Short mmCIF file of C-alpha atoms in Angstrom, two decimals:
data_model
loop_
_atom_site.label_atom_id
_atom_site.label_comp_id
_atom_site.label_asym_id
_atom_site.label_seq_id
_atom_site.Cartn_x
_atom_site.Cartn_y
_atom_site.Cartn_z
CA UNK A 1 0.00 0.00 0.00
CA UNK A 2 1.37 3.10 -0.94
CA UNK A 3 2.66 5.55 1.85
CA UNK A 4 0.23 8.85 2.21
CA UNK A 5 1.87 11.60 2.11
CA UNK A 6 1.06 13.87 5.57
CA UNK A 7 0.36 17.53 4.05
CA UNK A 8 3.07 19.84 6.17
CA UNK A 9 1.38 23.02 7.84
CA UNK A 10 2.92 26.12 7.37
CA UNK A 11 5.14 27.42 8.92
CA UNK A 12 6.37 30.79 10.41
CA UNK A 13 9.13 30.68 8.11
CA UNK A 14 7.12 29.32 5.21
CA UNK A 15 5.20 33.02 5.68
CA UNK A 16 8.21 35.11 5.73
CA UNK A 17 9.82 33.49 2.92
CA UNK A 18 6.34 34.46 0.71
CA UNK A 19 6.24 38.14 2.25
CA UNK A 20 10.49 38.59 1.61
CA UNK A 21 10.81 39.29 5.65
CA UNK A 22 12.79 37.52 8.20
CA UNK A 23 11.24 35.53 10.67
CA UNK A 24 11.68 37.52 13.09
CA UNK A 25 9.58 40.48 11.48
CA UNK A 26 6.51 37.80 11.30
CA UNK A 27 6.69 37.23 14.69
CA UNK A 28 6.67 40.72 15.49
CA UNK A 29 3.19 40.54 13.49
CA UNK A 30 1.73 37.67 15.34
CA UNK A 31 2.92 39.59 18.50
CA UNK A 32 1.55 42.52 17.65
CA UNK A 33 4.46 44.54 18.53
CA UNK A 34 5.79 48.14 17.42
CA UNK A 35 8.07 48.57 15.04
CA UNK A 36 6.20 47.19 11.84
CA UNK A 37 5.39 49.85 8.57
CA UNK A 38 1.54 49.14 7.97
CA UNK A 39 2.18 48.07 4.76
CA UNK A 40 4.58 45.07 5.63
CA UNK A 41 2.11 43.82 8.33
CA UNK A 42 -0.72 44.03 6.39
CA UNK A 43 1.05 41.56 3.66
CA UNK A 44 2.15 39.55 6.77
CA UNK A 45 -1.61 39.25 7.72
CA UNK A 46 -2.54 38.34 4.23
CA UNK A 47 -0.15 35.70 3.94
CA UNK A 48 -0.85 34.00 7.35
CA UNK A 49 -4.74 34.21 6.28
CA UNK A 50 -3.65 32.60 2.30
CA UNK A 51 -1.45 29.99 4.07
CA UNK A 52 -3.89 28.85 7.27
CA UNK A 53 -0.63 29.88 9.55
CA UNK A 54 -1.32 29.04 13.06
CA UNK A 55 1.14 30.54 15.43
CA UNK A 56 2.61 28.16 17.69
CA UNK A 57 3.66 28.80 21.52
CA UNK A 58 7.42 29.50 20.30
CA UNK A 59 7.40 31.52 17.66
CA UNK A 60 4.96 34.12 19.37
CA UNK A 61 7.68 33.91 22.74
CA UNK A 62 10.05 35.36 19.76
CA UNK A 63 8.43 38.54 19.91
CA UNK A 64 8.60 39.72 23.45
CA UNK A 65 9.65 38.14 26.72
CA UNK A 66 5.97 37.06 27.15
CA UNK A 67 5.08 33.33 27.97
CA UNK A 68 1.55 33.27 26.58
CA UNK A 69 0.49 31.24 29.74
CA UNK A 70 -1.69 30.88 32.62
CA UNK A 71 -1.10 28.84 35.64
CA UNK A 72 -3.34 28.18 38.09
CA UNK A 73 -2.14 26.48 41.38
CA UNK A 74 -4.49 23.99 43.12
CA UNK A 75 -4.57 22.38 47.04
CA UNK A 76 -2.39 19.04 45.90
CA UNK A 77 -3.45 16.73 48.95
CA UNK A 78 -6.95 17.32 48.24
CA UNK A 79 -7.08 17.40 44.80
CA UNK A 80 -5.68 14.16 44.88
CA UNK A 81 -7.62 12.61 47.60
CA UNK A 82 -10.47 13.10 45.61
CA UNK A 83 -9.29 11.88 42.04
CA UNK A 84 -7.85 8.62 44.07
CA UNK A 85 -11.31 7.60 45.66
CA UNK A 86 -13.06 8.66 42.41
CA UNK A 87 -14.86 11.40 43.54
CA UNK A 88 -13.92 13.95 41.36
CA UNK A 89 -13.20 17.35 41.32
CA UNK A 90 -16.16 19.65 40.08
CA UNK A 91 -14.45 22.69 41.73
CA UNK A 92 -11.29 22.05 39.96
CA UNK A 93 -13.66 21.84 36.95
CA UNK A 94 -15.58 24.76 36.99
CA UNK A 95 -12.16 26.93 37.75
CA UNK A 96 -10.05 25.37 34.86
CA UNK A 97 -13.61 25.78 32.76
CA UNK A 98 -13.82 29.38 33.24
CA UNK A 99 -10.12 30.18 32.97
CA UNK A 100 -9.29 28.15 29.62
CA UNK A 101 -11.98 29.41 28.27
CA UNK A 102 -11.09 33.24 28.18
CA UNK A 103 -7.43 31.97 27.91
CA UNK A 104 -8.68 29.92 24.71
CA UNK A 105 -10.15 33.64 23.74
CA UNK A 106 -7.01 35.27 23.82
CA UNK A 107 -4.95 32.49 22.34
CA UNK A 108 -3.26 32.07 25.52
CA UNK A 109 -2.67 27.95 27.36
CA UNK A 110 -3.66 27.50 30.56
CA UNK A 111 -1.80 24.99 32.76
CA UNK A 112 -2.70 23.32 36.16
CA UNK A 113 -0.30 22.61 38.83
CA UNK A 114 -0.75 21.26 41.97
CA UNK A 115 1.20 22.89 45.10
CA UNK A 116 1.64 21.17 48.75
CA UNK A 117 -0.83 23.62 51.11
CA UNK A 118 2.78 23.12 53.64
CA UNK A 119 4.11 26.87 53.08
CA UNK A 120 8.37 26.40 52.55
CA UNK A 121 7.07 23.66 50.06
CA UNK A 122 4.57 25.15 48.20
CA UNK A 123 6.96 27.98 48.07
CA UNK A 124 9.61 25.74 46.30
CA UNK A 125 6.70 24.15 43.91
CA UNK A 126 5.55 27.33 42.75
CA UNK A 127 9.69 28.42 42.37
CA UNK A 128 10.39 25.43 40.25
CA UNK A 129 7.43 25.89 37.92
CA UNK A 130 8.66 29.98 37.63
CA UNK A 131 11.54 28.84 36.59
CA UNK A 132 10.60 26.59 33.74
CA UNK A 133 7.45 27.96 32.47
CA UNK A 134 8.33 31.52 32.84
CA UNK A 135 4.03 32.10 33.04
CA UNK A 136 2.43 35.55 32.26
CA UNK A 137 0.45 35.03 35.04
CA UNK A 138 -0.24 32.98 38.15
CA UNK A 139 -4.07 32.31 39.82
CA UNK A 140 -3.49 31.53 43.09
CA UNK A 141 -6.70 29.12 44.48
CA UNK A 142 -7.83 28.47 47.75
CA UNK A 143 -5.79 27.80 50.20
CA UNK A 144 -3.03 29.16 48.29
CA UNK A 145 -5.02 32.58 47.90
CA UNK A 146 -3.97 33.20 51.40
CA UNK A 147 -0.43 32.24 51.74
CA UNK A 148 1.20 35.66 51.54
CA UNK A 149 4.79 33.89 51.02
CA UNK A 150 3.77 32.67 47.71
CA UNK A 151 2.19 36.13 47.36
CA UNK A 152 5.69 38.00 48.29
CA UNK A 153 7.67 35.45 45.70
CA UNK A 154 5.34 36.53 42.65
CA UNK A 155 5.73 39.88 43.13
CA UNK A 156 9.49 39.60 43.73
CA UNK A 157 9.83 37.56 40.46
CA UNK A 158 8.07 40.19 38.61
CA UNK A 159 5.01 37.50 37.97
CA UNK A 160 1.05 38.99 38.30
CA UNK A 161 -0.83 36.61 39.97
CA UNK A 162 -4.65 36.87 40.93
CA UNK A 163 -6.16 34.80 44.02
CA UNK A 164 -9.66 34.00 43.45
CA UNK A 165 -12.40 33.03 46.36
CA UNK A 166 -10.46 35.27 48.44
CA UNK A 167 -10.52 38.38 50.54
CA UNK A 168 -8.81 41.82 49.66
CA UNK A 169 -4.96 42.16 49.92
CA UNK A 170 -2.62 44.83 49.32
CA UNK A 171 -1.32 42.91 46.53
CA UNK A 172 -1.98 41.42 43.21
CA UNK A 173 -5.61 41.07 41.86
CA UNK A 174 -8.60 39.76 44.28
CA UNK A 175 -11.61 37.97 42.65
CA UNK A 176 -13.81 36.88 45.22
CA UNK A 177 -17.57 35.53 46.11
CA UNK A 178 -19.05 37.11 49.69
CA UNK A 179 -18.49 34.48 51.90
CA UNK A 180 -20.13 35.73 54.58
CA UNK A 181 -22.78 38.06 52.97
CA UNK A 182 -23.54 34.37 51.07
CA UNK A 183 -24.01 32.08 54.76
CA UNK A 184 -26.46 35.24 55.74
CA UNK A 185 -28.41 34.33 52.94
CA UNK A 186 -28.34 30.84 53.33
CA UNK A 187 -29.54 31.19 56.87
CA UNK A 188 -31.78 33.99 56.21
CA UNK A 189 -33.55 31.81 54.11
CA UNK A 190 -34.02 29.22 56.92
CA UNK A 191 -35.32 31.41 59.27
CA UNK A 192 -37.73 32.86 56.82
CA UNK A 193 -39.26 29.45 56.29
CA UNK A 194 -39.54 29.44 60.28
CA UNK A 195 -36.21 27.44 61.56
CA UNK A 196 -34.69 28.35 64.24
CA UNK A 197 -32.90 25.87 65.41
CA UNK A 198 -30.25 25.83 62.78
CA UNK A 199 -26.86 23.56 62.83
CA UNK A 200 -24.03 24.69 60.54
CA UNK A 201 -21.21 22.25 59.62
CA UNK A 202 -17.93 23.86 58.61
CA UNK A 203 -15.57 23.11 56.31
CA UNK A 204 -11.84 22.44 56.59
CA UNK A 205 -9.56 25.55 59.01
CA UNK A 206 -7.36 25.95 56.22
CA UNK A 207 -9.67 27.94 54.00
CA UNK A 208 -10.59 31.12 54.59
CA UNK A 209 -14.02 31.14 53.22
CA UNK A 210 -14.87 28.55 55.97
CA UNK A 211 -14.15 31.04 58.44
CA UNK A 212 -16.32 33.69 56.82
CA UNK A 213 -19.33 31.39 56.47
CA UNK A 214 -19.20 30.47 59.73
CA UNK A 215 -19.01 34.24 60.84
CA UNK A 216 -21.94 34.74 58.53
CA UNK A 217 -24.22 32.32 60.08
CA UNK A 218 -23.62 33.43 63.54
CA UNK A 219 -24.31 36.63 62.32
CA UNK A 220 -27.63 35.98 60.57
CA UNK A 221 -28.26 34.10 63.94
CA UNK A 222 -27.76 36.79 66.43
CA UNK A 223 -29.61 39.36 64.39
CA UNK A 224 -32.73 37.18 64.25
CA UNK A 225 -31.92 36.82 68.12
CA UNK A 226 -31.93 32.76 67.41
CA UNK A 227 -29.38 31.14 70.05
CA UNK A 228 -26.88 28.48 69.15
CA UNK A 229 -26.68 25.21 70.90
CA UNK A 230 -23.17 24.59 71.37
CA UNK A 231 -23.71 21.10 69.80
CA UNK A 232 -25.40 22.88 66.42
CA UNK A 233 -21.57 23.80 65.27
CA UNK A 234 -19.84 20.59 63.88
CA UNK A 235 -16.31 20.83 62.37
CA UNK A 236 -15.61 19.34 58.68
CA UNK A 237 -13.08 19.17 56.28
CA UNK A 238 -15.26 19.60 53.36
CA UNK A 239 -15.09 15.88 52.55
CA UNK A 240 -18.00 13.24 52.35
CA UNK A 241 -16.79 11.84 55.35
CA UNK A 242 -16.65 14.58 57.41
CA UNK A 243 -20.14 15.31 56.59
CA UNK A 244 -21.37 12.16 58.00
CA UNK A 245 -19.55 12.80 60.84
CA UNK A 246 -21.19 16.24 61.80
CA UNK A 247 -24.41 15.22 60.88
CA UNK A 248 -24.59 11.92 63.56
CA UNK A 249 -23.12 14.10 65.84
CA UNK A 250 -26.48 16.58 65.32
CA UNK A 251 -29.23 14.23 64.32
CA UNK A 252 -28.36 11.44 67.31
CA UNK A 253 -29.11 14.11 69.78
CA UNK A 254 -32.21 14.72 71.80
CA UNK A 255 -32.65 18.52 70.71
CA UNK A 256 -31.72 18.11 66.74
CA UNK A 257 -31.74 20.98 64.76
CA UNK A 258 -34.83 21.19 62.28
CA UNK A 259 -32.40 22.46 59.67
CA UNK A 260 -28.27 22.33 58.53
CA UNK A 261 -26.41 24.25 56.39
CA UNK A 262 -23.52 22.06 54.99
CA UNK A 263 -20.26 24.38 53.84
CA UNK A 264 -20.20 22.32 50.45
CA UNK A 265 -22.35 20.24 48.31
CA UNK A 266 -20.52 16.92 49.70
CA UNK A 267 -21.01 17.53 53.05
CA UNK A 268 -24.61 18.09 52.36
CA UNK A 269 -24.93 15.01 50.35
CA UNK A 270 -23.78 13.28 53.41
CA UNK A 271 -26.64 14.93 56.11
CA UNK A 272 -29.13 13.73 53.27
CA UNK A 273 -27.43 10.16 53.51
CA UNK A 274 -27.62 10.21 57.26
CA UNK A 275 -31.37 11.16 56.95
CA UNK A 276 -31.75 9.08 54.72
CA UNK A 277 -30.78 5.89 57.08
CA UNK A 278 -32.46 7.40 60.15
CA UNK A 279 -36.30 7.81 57.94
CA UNK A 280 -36.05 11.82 58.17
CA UNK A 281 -37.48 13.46 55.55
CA UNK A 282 -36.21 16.10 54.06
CA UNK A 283 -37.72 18.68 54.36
CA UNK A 284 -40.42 17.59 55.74
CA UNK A 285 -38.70 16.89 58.97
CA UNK A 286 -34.97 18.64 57.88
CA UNK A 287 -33.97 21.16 55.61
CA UNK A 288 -31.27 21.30 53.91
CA UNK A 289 -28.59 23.96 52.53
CA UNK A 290 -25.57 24.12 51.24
CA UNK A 291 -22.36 25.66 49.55
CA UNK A 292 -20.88 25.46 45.54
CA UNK A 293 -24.06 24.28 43.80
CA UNK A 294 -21.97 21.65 41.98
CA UNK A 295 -23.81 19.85 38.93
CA UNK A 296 -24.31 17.15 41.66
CA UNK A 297 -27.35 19.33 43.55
CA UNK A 298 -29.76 19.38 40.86
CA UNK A 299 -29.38 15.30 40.99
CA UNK A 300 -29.15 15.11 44.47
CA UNK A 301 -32.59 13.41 46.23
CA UNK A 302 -34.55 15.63 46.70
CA UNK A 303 -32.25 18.17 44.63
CA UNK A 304 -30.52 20.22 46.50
CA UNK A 305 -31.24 23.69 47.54
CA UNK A 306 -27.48 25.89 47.69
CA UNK A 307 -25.81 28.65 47.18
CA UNK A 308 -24.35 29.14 43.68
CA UNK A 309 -20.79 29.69 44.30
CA UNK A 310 -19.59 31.68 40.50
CA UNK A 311 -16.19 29.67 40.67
CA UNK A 312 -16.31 29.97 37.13
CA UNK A 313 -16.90 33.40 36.88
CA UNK A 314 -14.23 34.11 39.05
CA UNK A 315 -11.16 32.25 37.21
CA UNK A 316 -12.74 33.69 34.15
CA UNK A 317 -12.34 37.46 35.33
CA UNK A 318 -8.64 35.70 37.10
CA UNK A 319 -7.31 34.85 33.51
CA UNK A 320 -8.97 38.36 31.55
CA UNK A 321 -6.94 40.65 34.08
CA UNK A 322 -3.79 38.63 34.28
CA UNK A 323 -3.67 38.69 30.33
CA UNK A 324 -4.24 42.13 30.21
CA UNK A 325 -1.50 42.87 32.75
CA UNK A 326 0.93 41.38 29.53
CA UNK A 327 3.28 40.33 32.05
CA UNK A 328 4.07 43.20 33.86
CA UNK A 329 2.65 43.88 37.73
CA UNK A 330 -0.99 45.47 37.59
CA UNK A 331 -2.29 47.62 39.65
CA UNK A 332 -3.99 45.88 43.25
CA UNK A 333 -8.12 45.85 42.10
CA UNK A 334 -10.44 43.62 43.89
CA UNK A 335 -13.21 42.31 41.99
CA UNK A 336 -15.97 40.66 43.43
CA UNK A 337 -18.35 38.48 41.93
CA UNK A 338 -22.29 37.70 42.73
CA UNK A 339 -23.13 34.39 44.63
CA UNK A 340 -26.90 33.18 43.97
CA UNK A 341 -29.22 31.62 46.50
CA UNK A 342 -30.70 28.55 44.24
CA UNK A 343 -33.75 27.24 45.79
CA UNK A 344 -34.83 23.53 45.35
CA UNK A 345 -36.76 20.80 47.42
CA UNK A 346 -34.46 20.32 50.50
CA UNK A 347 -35.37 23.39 52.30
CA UNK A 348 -38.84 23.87 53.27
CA UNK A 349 -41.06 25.10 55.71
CA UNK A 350 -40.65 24.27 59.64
CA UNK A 351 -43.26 21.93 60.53
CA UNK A 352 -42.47 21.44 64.30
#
């Protein structure tokens, strides 16, 4: 059988050698740098658009000391622990969906590293992959959004970076939901259906946005002059298990709460499991809220009622402001982004 012959695609050379230009001046082109008389990039253009040129990675480096890349650092241990049992990641999802995408926009690659949450060595992760990728920009994810060290050896490299589902810094660029305003909400919208006695399980110490929800429903609480059993407040780590945990720990009790806000859809999944297997119903008996509004909720039984955290949102407006930094340090902006209260069939009215 006779060999095919693969059709080669153009290349960067392949254009300058039709225009009479040295490679170098095309890459100035794809660059869009200065430098260029109108008339020689507009032959440039034509030829790229005749050809079907597609600029690869390198030859648009040529033309500056710009990377043309994106890295966004993730929590490694849980990350992990949650690809090894096989329960996904729809977090990491969501943030890599909303950050390609306006990286795909701007014909910029997005990579995705995962960093030790131990500070000295994340701090020597994140200074290896400077070193070799050389990225335009860094989004820093929770917990890393908080660990100012990593924070100090961006801007001392020279490197923007933006933390998203964070609070405001002095430094770099600060996309972020409203933790707290978001747990008011969620227990706002408890008491409004008549709860008041409302548990709240947390999630893990090491993120900041557990703090803030926390804060929020105590707040929400104390303005509605609802007191807190001591037992009502369960630790949690954000994992499945954890959930389980916290919600034995409230529903084996002789005063259980008639409602629980879970600080992430897994948790929550768990209190409905535990219900489940002690014949509560929800919500007939307990309502349910929670955190993230992963695809997960709307398949949940009964589906889920949570707040809609806009992770992709966030990493979206992460990658637009890092890419139109071009490499250089921006300005410190804060930008935050809306949370929505999604309402479905696992909070309902107190019946007690």
């Amino acid at each position: 059988m006779a060999d095919i012959e693969k059709k080669k695609s153009p290349t960067l050379k392949d254009v300058a050698a039709v225009c009479g230009v040295s490679y170098q001046t095309v890459s100035r082109v794809i660059n869009n740098a200065p430098n260029v008389k109108a008339e020689v990039r507009q032959r440039i253009e034509a030829a790229i658009e005749e050809l079907g040129y597609a600029p690869n990675l390198a030859a648009r480096r040529m033309g500056g000391n710009r990377s043309y890349l994106i890295i966004a650092i993730n929590d490694r241990a849980r990350t992990l622990d949650n690809w090894k049992v096989g329960r996904g990641n729809d977090w990491v999802d969501q943030m890599l969906y909303g950050a390609m995408m306006e990286c795909e926009e701007h014909d910029y690659r997005m990579l995705f590293e995962l960093v030790d949450t131990e500070s000295s060595m994340a701090t020597k992760q994140l200074e290896r992959a400077l070193s070799s990728l050389k990225p335009d920009g860094v989004i820093l994810t929770p917990p890393h959004n908080e660990n100012q060290e990593l924070a100090n050896l961006l801007t001392k490299n020279g490197t923007p970076f933006a933390r998203i589902g964070s609070s405001r810094h002095d430094d770099g660029i600060n996309v972020m939901m409203d933790d707290k305003a978001a747990a008011v909400t969620a227990t706002d919208h408890l008491i409004a259906l008549g709860h008041e006695k409302i548990a709240f399980i947390s999630g893990s110490p090491e993120y900041l946005a557990s703090k803030l929800r926390l804060e929020g429903y105590r707040e929400a609480m104390a303005k509605a002059d609802l007191s807190i059993d001591a037992a009502w407040e369960q630790p949690g780590d954000f994992s499945f298990d954890s959930g389980m945990t916290g919600a034995r720990s409230l529903l084996d009790t002789s005063n259980p709460p008639s409602a629980i806000i879970a600080s992430n859809d897994e948790m929550a999944f768990a209190v409905l499991h535990v219900a489940n297997g002690k014949n509560i119903e929800v919500p007939g008996q307990l309502s349910v809220i929670s955190f993230e509004d992963t695809p997960g909720a709307r398949f949940s039984v009964p589906p889920l009622t949570a707040i809609r955290q806009p992770t992709a949102a966030m990493s979206e407006r992460a990658a637009r402001e890092l890419i139109a930094a071009k490499g250089n340090l921006p300005a410190v902006t804060d930008h935050v982004v809306e949370f929505q209260l999604i309402i479905r069939e696992t909070t309902g009215h107190f019946n007690g």
